[in-house]
GROMACS .gro file of C-alpha atoms in nm:
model
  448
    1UNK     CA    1  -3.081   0.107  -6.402
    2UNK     CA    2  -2.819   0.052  -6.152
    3UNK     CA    3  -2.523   0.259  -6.091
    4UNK     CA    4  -2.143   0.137  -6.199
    5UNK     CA    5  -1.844   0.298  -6.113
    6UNK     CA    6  -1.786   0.468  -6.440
    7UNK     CA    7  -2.125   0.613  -6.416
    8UNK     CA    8  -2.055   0.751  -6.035
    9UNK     CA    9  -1.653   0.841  -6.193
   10UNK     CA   10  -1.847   1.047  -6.489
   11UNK     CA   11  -2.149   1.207  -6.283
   12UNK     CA   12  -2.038   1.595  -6.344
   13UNK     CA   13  -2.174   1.869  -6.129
   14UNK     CA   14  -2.521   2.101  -6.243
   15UNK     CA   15  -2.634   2.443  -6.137
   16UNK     CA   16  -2.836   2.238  -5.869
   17UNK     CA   17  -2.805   1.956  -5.638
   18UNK     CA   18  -2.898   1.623  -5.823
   19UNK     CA   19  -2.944   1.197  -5.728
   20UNK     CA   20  -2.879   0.883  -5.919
   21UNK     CA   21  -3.024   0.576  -5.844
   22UNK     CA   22  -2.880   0.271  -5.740
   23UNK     CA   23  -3.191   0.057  -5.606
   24UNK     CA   24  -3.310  -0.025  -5.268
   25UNK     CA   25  -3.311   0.329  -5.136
   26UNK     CA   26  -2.937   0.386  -5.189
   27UNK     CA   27  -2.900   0.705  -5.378
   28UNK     CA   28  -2.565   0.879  -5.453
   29UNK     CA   29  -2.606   1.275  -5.442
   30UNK     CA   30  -2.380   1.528  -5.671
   31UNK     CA   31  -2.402   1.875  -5.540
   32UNK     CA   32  -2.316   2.188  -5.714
   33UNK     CA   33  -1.926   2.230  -5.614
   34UNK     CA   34  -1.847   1.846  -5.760
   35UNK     CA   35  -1.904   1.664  -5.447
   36UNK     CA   36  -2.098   1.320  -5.444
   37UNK     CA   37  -2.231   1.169  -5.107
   38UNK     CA   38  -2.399   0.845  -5.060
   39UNK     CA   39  -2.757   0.826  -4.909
   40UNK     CA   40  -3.008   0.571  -4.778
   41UNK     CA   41  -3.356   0.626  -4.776
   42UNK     CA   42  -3.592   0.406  -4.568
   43UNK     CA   43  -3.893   0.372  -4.404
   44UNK     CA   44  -3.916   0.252  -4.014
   45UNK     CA   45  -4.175   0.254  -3.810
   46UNK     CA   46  -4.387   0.460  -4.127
   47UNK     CA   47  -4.136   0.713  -4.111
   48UNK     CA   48  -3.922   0.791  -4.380
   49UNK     CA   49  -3.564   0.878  -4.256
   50UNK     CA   50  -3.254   0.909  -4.451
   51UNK     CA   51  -2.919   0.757  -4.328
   52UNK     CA   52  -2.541   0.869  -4.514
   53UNK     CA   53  -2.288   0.672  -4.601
   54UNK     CA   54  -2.001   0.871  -4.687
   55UNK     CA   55  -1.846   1.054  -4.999
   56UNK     CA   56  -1.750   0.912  -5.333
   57UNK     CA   57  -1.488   0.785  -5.390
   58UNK     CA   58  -1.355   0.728  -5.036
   59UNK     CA   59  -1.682   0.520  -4.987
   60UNK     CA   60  -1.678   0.320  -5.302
   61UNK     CA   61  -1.999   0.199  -5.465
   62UNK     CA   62  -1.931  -0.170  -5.323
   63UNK     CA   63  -1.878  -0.031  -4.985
   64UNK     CA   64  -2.233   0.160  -5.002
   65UNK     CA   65  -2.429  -0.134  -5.104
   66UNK     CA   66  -2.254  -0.355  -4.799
   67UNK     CA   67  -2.352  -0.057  -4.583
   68UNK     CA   68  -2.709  -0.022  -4.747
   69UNK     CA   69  -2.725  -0.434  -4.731
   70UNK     CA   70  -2.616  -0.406  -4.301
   71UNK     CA   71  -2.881  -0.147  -4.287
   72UNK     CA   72  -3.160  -0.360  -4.415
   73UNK     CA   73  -3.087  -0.683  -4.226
   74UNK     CA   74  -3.110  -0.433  -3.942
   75UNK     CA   75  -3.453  -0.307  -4.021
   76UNK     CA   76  -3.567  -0.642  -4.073
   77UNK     CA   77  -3.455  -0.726  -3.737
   78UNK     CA   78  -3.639  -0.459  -3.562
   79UNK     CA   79  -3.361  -0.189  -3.541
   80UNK     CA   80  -3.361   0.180  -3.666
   81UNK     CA   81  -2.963   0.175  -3.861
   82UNK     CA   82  -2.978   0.544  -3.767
   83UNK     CA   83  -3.048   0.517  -3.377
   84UNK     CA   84  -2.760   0.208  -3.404
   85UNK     CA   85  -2.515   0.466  -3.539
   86UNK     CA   86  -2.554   0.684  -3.261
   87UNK     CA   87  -2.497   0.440  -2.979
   88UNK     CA   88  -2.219   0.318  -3.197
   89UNK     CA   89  -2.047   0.662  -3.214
   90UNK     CA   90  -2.148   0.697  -2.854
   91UNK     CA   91  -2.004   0.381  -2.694
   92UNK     CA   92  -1.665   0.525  -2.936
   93UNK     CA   93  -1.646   0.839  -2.791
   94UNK     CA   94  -1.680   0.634  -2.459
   95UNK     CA   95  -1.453   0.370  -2.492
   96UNK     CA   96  -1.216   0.648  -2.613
   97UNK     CA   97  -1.249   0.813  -2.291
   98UNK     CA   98  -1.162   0.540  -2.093
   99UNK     CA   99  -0.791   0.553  -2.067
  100UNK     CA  100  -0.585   0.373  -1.862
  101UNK     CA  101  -0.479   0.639  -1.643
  102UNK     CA  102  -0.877   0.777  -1.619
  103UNK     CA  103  -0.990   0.407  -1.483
  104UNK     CA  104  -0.625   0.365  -1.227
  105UNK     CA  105  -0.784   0.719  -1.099
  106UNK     CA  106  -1.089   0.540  -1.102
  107UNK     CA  107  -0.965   0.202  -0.937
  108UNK     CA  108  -0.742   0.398  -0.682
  109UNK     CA  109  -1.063   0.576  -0.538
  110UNK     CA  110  -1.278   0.285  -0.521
  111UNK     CA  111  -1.065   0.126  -0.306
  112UNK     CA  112  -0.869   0.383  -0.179
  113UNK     CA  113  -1.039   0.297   0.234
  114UNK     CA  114  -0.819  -0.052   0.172
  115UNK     CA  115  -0.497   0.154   0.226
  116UNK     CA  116  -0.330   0.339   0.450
  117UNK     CA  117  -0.312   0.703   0.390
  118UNK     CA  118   0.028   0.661   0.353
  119UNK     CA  119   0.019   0.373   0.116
  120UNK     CA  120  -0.274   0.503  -0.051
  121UNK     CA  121   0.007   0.852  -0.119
  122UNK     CA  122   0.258   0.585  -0.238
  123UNK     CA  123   0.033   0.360  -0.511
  124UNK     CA  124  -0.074   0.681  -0.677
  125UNK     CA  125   0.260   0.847  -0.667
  126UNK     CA  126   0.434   0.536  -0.803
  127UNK     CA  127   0.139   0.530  -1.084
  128UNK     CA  128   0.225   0.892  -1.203
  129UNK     CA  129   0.567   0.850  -1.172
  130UNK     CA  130   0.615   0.512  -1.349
  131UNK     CA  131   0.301   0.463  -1.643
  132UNK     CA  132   0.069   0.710  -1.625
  133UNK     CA  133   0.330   0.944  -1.859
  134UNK     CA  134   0.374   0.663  -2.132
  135UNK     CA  135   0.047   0.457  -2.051
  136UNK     CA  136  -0.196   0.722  -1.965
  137UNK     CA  137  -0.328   0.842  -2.270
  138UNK     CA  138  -0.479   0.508  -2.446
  139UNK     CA  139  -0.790   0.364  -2.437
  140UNK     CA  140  -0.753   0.072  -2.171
  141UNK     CA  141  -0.927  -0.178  -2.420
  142UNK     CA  142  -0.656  -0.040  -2.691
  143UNK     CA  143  -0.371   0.000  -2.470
  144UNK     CA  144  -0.032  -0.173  -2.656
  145UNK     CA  145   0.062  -0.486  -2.453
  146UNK     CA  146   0.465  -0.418  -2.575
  147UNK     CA  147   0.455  -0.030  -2.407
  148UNK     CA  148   0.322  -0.167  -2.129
  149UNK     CA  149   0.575  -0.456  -2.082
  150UNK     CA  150   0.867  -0.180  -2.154
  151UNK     CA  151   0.768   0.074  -1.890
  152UNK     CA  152   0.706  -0.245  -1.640
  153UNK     CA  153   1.096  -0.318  -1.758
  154UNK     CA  154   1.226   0.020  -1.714
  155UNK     CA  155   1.116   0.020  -1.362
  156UNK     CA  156   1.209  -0.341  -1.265
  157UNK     CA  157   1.568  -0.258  -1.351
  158UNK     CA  158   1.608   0.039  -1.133
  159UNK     CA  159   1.411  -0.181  -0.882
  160UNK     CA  160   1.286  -0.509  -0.889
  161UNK     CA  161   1.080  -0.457  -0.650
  162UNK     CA  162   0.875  -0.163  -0.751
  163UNK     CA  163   0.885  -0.354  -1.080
  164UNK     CA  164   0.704  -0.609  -0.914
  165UNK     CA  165   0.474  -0.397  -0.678
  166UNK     CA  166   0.362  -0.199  -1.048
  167UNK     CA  167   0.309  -0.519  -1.210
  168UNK     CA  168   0.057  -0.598  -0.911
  169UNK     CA  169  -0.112  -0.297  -0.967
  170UNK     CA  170  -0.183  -0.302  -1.322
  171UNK     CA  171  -0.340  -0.668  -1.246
  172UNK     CA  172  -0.573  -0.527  -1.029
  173UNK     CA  173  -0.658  -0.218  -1.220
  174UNK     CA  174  -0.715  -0.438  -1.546
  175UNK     CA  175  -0.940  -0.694  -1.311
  176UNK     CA  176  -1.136  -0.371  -1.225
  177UNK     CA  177  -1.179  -0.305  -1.584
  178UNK     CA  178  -1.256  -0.595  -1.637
  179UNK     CA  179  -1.538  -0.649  -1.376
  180UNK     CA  180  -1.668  -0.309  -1.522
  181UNK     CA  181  -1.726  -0.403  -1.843
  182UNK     CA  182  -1.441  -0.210  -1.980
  183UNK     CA  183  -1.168  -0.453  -2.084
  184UNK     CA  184  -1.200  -0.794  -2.247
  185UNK     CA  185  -0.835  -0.923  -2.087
  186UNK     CA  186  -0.569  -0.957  -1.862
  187UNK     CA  187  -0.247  -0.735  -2.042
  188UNK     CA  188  -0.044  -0.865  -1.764
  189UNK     CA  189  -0.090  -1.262  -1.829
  190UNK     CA  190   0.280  -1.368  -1.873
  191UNK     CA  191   0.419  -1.049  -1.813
  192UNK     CA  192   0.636  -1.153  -1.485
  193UNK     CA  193   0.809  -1.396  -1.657
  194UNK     CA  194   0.969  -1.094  -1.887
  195UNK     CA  195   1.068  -0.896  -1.540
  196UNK     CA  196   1.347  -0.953  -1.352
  197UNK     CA  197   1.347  -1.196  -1.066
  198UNK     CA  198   1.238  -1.036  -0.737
  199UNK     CA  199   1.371  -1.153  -0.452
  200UNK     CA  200   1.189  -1.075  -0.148
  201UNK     CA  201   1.445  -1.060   0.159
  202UNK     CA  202   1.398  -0.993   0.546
  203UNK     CA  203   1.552  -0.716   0.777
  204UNK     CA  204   1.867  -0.732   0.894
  205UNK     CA  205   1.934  -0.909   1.236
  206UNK     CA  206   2.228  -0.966   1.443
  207UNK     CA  207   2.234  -1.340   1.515
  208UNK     CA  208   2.223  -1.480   1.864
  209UNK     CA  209   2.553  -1.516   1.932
  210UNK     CA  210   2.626  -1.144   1.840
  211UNK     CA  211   2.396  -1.041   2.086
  212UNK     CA  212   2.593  -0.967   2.394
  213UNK     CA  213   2.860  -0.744   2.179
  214UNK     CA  214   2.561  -0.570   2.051
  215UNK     CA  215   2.401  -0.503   2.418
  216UNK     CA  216   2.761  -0.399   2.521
  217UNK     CA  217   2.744  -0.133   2.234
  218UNK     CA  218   2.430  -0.007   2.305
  219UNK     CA  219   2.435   0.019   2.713
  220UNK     CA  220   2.781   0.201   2.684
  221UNK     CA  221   2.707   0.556   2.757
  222UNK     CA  222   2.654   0.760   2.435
  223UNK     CA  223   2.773   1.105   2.377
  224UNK     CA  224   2.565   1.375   2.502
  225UNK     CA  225   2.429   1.489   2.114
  226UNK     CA  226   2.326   1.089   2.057
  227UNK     CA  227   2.142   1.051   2.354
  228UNK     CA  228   1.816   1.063   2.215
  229UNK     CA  229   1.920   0.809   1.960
  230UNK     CA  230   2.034   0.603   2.206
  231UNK     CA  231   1.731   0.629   2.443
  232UNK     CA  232   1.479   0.564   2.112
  233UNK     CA  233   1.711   0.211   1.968
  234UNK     CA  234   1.678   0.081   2.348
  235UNK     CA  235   1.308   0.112   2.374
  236UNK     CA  236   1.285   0.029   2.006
  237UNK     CA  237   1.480  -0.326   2.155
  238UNK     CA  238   1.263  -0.353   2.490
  239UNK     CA  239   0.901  -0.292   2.285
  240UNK     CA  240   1.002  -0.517   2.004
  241UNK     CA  241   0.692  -0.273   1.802
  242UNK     CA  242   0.713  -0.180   1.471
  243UNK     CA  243   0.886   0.133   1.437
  244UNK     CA  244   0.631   0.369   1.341
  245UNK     CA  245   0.437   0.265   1.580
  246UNK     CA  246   0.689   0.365   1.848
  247UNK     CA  247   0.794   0.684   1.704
  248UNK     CA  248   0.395   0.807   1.629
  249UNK     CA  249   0.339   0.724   2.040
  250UNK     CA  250   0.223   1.007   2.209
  251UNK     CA  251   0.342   1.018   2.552
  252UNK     CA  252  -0.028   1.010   2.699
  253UNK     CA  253  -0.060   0.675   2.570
  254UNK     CA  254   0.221   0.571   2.874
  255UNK     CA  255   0.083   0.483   3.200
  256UNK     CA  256   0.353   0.415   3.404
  257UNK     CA  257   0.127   0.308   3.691
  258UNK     CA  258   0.020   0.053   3.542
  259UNK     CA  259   0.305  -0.029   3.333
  260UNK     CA  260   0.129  -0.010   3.006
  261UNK     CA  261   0.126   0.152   2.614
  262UNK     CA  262  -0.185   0.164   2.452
  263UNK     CA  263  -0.097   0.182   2.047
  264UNK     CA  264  -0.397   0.273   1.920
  265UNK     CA  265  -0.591   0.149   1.594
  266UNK     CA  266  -0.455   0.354   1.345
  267UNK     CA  267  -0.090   0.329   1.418
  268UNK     CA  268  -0.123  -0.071   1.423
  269UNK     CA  269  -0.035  -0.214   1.082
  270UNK     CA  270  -0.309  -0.471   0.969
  271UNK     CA  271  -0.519  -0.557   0.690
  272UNK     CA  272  -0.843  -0.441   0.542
  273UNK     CA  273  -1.059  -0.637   0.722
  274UNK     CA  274  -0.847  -0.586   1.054
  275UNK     CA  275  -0.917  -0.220   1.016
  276UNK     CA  276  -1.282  -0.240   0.974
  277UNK     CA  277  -1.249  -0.384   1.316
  278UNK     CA  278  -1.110  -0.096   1.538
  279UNK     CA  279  -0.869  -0.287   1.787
  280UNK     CA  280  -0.612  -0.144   2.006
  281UNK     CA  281  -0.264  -0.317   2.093
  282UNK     CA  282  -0.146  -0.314   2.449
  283UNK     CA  283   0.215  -0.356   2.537
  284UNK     CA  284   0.320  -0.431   2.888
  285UNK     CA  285   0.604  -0.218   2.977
  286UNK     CA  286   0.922  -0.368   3.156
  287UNK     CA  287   1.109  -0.197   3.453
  288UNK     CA  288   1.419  -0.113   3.225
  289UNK     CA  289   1.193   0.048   2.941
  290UNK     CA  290   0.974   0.252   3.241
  291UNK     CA  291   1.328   0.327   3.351
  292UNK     CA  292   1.457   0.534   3.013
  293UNK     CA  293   1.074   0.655   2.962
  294UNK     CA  294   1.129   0.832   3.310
  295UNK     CA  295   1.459   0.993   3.214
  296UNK     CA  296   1.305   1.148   2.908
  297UNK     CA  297   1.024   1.315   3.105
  298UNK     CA  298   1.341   1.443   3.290
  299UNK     CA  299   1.465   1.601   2.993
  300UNK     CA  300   1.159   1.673   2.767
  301UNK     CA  301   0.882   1.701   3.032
  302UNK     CA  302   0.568   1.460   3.097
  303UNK     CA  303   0.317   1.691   2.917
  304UNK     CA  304   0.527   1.682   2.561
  305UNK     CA  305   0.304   1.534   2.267
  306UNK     CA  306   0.489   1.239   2.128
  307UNK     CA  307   0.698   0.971   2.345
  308UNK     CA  308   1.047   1.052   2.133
  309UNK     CA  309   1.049   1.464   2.070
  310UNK     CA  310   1.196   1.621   1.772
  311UNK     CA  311   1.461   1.817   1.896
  312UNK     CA  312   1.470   2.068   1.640
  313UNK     CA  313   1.086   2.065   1.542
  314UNK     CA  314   0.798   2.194   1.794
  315UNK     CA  315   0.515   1.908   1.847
  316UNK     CA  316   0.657   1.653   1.591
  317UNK     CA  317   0.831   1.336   1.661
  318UNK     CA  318   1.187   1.224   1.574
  319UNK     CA  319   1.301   1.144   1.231
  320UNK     CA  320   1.176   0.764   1.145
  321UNK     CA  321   1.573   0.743   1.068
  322UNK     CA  322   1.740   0.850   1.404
  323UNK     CA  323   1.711   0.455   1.480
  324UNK     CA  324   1.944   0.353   1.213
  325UNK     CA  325   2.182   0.650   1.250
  326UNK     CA  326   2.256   0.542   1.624
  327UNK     CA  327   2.279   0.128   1.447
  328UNK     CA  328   2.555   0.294   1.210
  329UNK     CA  329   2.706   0.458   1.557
  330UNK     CA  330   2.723   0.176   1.703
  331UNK     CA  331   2.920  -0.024   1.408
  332UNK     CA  332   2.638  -0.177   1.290
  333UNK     CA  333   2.472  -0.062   1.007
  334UNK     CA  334   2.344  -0.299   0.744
  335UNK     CA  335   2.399  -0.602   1.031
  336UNK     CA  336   2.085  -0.453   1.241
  337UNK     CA  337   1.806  -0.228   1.119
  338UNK     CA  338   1.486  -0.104   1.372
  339UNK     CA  339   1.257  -0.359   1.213
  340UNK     CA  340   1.530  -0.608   1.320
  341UNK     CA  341   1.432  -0.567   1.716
  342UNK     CA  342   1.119  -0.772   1.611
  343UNK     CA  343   1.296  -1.073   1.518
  344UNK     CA  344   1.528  -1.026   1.814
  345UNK     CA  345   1.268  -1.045   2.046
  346UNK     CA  346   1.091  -1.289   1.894
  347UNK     CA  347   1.449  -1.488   1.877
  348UNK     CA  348   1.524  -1.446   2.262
  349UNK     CA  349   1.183  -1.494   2.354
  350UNK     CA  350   1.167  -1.885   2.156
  351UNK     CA  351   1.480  -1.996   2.157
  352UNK     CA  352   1.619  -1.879   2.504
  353UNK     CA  353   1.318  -1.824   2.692
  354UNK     CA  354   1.112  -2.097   2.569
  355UNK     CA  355   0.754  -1.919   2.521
  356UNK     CA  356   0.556  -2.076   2.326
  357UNK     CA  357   0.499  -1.873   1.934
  358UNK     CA  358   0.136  -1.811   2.015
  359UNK     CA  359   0.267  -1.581   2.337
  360UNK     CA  360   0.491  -1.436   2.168
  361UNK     CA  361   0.254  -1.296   1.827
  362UNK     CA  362  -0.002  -1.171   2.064
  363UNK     CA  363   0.308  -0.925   2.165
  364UNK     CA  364   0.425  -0.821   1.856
  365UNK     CA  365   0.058  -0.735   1.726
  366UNK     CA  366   0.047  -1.048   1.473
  367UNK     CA  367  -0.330  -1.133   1.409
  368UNK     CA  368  -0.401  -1.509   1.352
  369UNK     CA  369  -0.420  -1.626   0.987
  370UNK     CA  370  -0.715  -1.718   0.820
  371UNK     CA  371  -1.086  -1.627   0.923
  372UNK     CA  372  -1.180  -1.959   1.179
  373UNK     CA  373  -0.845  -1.870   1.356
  374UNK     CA  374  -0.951  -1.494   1.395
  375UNK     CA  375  -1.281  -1.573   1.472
  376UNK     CA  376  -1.232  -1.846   1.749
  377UNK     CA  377  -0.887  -1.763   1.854
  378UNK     CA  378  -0.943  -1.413   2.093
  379UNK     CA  379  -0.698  -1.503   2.366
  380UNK     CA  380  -0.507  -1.251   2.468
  381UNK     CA  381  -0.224  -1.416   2.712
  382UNK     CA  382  -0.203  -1.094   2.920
  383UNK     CA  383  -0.039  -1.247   3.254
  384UNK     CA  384   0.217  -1.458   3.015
  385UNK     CA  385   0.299  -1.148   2.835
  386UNK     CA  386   0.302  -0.960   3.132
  387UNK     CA  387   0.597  -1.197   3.267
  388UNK     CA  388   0.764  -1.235   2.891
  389UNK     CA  389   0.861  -0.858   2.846
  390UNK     CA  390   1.037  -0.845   3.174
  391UNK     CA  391   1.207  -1.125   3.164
  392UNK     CA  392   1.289  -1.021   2.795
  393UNK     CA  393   1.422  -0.705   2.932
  394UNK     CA  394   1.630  -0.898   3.253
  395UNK     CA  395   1.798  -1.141   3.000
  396UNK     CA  396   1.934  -0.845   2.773
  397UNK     CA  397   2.006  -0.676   3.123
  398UNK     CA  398   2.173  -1.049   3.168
  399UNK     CA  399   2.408  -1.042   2.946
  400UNK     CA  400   2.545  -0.715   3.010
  401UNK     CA  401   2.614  -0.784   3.373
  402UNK     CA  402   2.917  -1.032   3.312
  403UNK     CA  403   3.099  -0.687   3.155
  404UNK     CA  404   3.033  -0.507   3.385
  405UNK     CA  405   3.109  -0.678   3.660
  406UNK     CA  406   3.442  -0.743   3.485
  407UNK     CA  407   3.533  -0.396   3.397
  408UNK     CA  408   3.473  -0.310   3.795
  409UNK     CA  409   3.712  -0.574   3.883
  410UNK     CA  410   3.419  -0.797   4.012
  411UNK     CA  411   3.259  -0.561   4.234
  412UNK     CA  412   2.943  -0.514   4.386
  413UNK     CA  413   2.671  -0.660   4.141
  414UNK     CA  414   2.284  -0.548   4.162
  415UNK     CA  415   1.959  -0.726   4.071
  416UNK     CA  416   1.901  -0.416   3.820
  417UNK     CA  417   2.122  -0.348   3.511
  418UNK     CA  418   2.346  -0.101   3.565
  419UNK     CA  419   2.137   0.174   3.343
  420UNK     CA  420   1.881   0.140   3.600
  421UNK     CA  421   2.095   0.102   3.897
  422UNK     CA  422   2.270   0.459   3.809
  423UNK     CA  423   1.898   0.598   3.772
  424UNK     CA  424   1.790   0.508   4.088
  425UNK     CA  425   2.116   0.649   4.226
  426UNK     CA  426   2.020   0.984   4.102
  427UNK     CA  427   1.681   1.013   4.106
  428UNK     CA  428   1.386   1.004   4.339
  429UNK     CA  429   1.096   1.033   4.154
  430UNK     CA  430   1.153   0.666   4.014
  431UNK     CA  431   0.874   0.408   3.995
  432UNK     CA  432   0.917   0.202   4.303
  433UNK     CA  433   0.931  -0.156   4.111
  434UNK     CA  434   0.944  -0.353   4.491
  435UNK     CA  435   0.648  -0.277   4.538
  436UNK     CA  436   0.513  -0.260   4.244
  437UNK     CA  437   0.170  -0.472   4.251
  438UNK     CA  438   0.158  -0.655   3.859
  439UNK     CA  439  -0.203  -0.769   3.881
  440UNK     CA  440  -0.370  -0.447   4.028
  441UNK     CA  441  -0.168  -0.264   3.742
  442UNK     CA  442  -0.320  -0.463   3.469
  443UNK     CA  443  -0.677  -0.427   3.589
  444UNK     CA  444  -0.759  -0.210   3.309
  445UNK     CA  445  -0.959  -0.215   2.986
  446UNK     CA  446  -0.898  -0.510   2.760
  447UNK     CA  447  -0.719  -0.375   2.470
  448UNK     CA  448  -0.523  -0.559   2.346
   0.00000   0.00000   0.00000
């Protein structure tokens, strides 16, 4: 006779443990202390095993028979319902265990050689900072799409940037989960439309025409304490280098003989794929830039570590900000910023010395775009380079030269600008540029 829910209600406990019958192998147990548990008994593989279902009356009768039902269909299809269960429960306990801040761990390793160490320090710090606190916890397949959107919000109103940079990461970390089998979607699909509007902008550059006010500022003698500042925004202008690049440049990197800096492979920003290929970055050094490189050694010695010293820490180099506090010195802070030389040089070079681009990107370290370009294009335009950052150097000397020449009441004028002119007045140890022999000097390894 088959069970009913007033005969499972009415079932009252005995001295010893006890079973009705519902059919089928489903059995519903009533143990001494009141308590009734459903069972299913079956045979697979001719061995009897017994599979539960729950207690009565949070597992109702229905809901045991759909269970018992499942059970069958799955024995019928080959499958032990008990060994099912168990990769079930296991697959819940993993899926529980992949959180969203275990797999951006996860994701951030894999492809941490992609990075910089620098940048790789940033991603994860931003990750911590930003999500990981609100976002970290939940399963990455059960992670709330509206928390997500709100701590993407938070962020892109303090910044709209980092909003944007986070939002790029989550995309990438949900791909990975994706790719792993861990995550059936995109969360961030129509996300940036909710964020506010990033506007990417460049550095700030002093137009053309503000250039000779600018090189007036910047020759002009500085006090003795911003001296160093002054020495490093000059050779920031003459490299035209990024400006880590230039402040991480040890001074044996400088041959002055030859008239060369070697920035080696890991200070050159690039891509992934660039760095897989190690690749050097010469830079041809001008008269006026040997010229201030030469007074330092004066006052810091050849045999220091880095080009630019610290002068208040041993064996480190100056502050990355020392550029922009001489800038705000000179008058011109938020008109010109370090990263600005680039587009100064690459300004003078174009438009008033008429090199053509491709000259001009070998200097500044820009690889060609896309992989036929980088793989056919290796040209290296040494001798044209060679000849672009002096002549860079003489036209900023160039415009300089009218004011002084009008503040001495049209005196004597010389070929060199008047910083190097005073040099060689009071030194002797200067490079002899005269005689200086350009294509002897550049017989050296190609590195560039």
């Amino acid at each position: 006779m088959l069970l009913n829910d007033s005969s499972c209600k009415n079932a009252r406990a005995k001295l010893k443990t006890y079973k009705l019958n519902d059919g089928e192998g489903l059995w519903l147990f009533i143990q001494p202390n009141g308590k009734k548990y459903w069972k299913l008994k079956y045979n697979c593989n001719n061995k009897e095993n017994t599979l539960s279902f729950g207690a009565y009356p949070e597992v109702s009768l229905r809901d045991a028979r759909d269970k018992r039902d499942k059970a069958k269909t799955d024995l019928k299809n080959g499958d032990d319902p008990s060994i099912l269960r168990k990769e079930a429960k296991q697959l819940a306990l993993y899926n529980s265990s992949q959180t969203f801040e275990a797999i951006s761990r996860e994701w951030h390793d894999r492809y941490i050689n992609n990075w910089s160490p620098k940048q790789a320090a940033r991603i994860l710090r931003r990750l911590e900072n930003e999500l990981f606190d609100n976002l970290g916890r939940y399963p990455i397949n059960k992670l709330p799409r509206k928390i997500l959107l709100v701590c993407l919000q938070k962020a892109a109103e303090r910044s709209p940037e980092l909003g944007k940079r986070l939002l790029g990461y989550c995309k990438q970390i949900f791909e990975f989960a994706g790719l792993t089998d861990r995550l059936d979607k995109d969360l961030t699909l129509g996300v940036k439309a909710a964020l506010p509007k990033y506007i990417s902008g460049h550095f700030a550059c002093i137009e053309l025409e503000q250039l000779p006010d600018f090189i007036k500022a910047i020759y002009s003698p500085p006090p003795t304490q911003h001296k160093l500042a002054n020495q490093a925004a000059r050779l920031a202008m003459l490299f035209g280098c990024r400006t880590m690049e230039m402040l991480k440049s040890e001074r044996s990197k400088f041959n002055l003989d030859a008239a060369t800096w070697i920035i080696i492979s890991d200070n050159v920003k690039k891509s992934a794929e660039q760095r897989r290929i190690k690749r050097d970055h010469l830079v041809p050094l001008s008269k006026q830039a040997i010229t201030i490189i030469l007074e330092l050694d004066r006052e810091y010695g050849e045999n220091r570590k880095y080009l630019l010293p610290s002068p208040v820490k041993e064996n480190q180099p100056v502050c990355k900000n020392i550029i922009l506090g001489e800038l705000d010195r000179l008058g011109y802070k938020s008109v010109m910023t370090t990263h600005g030389f680039r587009s100064l040089f690459m300004s003078v070079s174009t438009e008033k010395l008429k090199y053509r681009m491709r000259i001009v990107d070998r200097q500044l370290g820009h690889v060609p775009k896309g992989e036929v370009l980088r793989t056919y294009d290796r040209a290296k335009y040494l001798d044209d380079r060679i000849k672009l950052m002096q002549d860079y150097a003489d036209y900023l000397d160039s415009l300089f030269k009218p004011q002084q020449t009008e503040r001495n009441n049209h005196g004597n004028s010389s070929r060199c600008s008047p910083t190097i002119s005073n040099y060689y007045s009071n030194s002797t140890s200067a490079v002899k540029f005269e005689s200086f022999n350009t294509q002897q000097a550049y017989q050296i390894r190609d590195v560039s």
